[in-house]
Structures are given as structure tokens and as C-alpha cells.
C-alpha angles and dihedrals in degrees: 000000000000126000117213129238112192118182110189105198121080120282112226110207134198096271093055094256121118144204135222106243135316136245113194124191113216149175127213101178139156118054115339095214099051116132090237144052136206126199120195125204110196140217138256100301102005129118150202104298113071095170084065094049107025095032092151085072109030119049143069109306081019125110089252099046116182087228095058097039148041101230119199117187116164126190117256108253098246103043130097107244098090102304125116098269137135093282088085104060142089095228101024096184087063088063092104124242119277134199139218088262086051090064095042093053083054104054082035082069090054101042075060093048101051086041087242101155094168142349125212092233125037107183126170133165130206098339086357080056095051087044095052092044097045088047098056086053094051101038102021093180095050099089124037085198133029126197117184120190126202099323150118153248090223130000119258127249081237101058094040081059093048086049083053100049082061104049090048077062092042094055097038085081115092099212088058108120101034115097105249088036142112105053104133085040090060095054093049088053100048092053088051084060102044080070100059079039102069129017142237090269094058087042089054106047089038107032108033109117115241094208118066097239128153099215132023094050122183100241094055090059094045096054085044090054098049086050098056085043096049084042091062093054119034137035144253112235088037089057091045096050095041093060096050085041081055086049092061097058107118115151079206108055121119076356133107088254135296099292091050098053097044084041071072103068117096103177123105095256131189119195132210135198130176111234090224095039107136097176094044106023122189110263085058089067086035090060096048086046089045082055125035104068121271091349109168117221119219128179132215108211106211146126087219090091112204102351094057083103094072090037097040104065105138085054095047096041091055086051 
């Protein structure tokens, strides 16, 4: 169950807009007087609760196990599952446009809150993966240990385009705008990224038709089936703002250049890439490692693409 953080005064965000107050939905869960504290930054459309949706790492007879350690998770501004976001308001596509340091500002307020200074373990994947690691350049002390998944210091043209290609889906539906609108929009956008989620490989083993048939194929099905489940959780105008919040995250911004800025992080890092990752290819987690100090490169060998991170987990947790 989520606990509430609500911070009254304006929050002042990186375009200059602001918003009035912010409520953030969070978990602390695990054993209150552990040693040791983990705080997890989550992906795209994730939320507070990691033992729910990486529940290979985080659970009882699992790496991060709740009795050995005090786990934070807090749910991205923006989103739907109890954050300030869109989804509150009346005319969702007037909430104004965020960026990774946004999020990380935010979750900076409730670190203060709960009097958490440092943790031992910062880990983040995909947009977890851009907060941790924006965080650790803004704040270097804050984390003892830093684990980046499948992650990177900027986005790629590539992904934004693939963002894009979403948000085109998104806004082909004519509902979208109105408050209780775009849902047919949002199941059309989340087939365009599981394709950028898995890879050919992983098409080809799961999805190939054993039958020899012209029409009805099995990975139709499949993608149409990931829309409509996607539909039922998440919403519309969250999805829509988080991938242009994805989209912001630049390590150099504002800052002398990329070096420079992951020259910053002082925290012992591993980073971990997925050999068959399209969104997030490899070299991506090979320049961070290149460039925060005595940062250590693991990879994860897998078809699963990027999502191998939430599949993978005996791979990930002997890393």
C-alpha cells in the first residue's frame, strides 16, 4: 500500500513552469532497522511497488531481500499510480512537460522528508536507469552504490523517434484530449514500443506460426494483446508526457559536456547492458562505464531485448 508525500509550496521545474504542489505516492518497505537501504528508481510505466514488478530481485529468497534491507521505491510525478500527473486533471494535456531532472527534484524533496541522506544502493532501468544516474551527477554523495540498467547518458535520436512514433498513435485517436479519452490511442502506442521492447530473435522463437497460414498470424495476436492489457492499467496523458519526459534526458545539459558531467559520479557503479537491446543498445552502457570512474560493465546475454532486465534476473542478480 502507498504512503503519500505531499509538498505544499510551488515546484518550480526545468522549463521555468511550475506547479502548485506535489503529491508522491511511495513505498518503504522490508525491515526498518536494516543496516542498509535501497532506493529504486523505476521505469516508463512502472510504480511504487518493485517487489510487485521486479519481483526476481526484490522479495524473500531474492538478492534484495526485504529482511536484510530497508527498500524505497516512489512513484515518477507525472504518472497515474498516485503521483501528481495529468491524470488529475480536467484537461490533462494543459499539465506542462517534465524532464528526467524534474523527477529526480521531486524524489530529492522526499529523500528529505524521510531524512534519507544517503543509501547504500541507488538502482534504476530504462528511465529508472536516466533518474539514478541524473541523480548521482547532481547529488554525487547521495548513493554508496550505483546500479544502471540498461540505460543512457542522452536519448537517441532513435528512441525519441520511436517516442514519437507513439505519440503520432497516441494522437490519431480522436478522444484524445478529453479527459476520459485515448484509449484506443494508448493501445496502438504501446504495440509500436514492444517492438522496440523485445527483438527479432525473441519474435522469431515465441511468435512464429507453426502452421503455414496466410492470414491470423500469432504475432498479431500477440502485439494486440499487449495493447488491450496495457489499456486496462495505465493511462493515456501519463503515457504521453513520460515519453517525452524519456526524450529530456541529456547527462550534458546545462552542463561542460558528457565526460564532464559522469566525471561527477562518485558512487561505485556497475553497469549493465542486454546483448539484443534495440532501444538501448550496448555501446550506450559501454560510454557511461568508459566515463564514471572505476565503473565496472556487466552483460546480460539474452533474446528478450530490453526487457530482458525484468525476465533476466539470475543473470542480473550474479552480476
Amino acid at each position: 500500500m502507498n504512503n503519500y508525500f505531499l509538498h505544499h509550496d510551488k515546484y518550480i521545474l526545468e522549463s521555468g513552469q511550475s506547479l502548485d504542489g506535489l503529491k508522491i505516492a511511495y513505498t518503504v518497505k522490508g525491515n526498518p532497522f536494516a543496516d542498509k537501504t535501497i532506493w529504486v528508481c523505476h521505469a516508463l510505466t512502472g510504480d511504487s511497488n518493485p517487489q510487485q514488478w521486479w519481483s526476481g530481485l526484490f522479495g524473500l529468497n531474492h538478492l534484495f531481500s526485504p529482511v536484510d534491507y530497508k527498500i524505497v521505491c516512489a512513484n515518477v510525478i507525472g504518472s497515474c499510480y498516485g503521483s501528481t500527473g495529468p491524470s488529475d486533471e480536467e484537461e490533462p494535456l494543459t499539465f506542462p512537460d517534465l524532464t528526467v531532472r524534474d523527477l529526480v527534484g521531486a524524489h530529492k524533496l522526499l529523500a528529505d522528508y524521510l531524512n534519507i541522506s544517503t543509501v547504500d544502493i541507488l538502482i534504476g532501468a530504462s528511465l529508472g536507469g536516466q533518474q539514478a544516474l541524473e541523480w548521482s551527477i547532481d547529488q554525487p554523495e547521495f548513493a554508496k552504490n550505483l546500479i544502471l540498467i540498461a540505460t543512457n547518458a542522452v536519448h537517441s535520436p532513435f528512441g525519441i523517434a520511436f517516442n514519437e512514433a507513439q505519440r503520432i498513435a497516441l494522437k490519431s485517436d480522436l478522444t484524445f484530449g478529453l479527459k476520459t479519452g485515448g484509449r484506443e490511442g494508448l493501445k496502438a502506442a504501446r504495440a509500436v514500443a514492444m517492438l522496440s521492447y523485445r527483438s527479432y530473435e525473441d519474435f522469431k522463437i515465441k511468435q512464429t506460426d507453426v502452421e503455414r497460414k496466410a492470414f491470423g498470424h500469432k504475432a498479431s495476436s500477440y502485439i494486440s494483446y499487449q495493447g488491450e492489457k496495457f489499456e486496462s492499467r495505465f493511462n493515456p496523458y501519463s503515457y504521453h508526457l513520460l515519453t517525452k519526459v524519456m526524450d529530456s534526458h541529456d547527462v550534458s545539459r546545462g552542463r561542460i559536456g558528457f565526460k564532464e558531467a559522469l566525471s561527477e559520479v562518485k558512487a561505485k557503479t556497475l553497469v549493465v547492458g542486454v546483448s539484443s537491446d534495440l532501444l538501448f543498445p550496448l555501446s550506450e552502457q559501454e560510454f557511461i562505464k568508459e566515463n564514471i570512474p572505476n565503473a565496472q560493465l556487466g552483460t546480460i546475454d539474452s533474446n528478450y531485448g530490453h526487457d530482458a532486465f525484468l525476465i533476466e534476473y539470475k543473470q542480473l542478480g550474479e552480476m
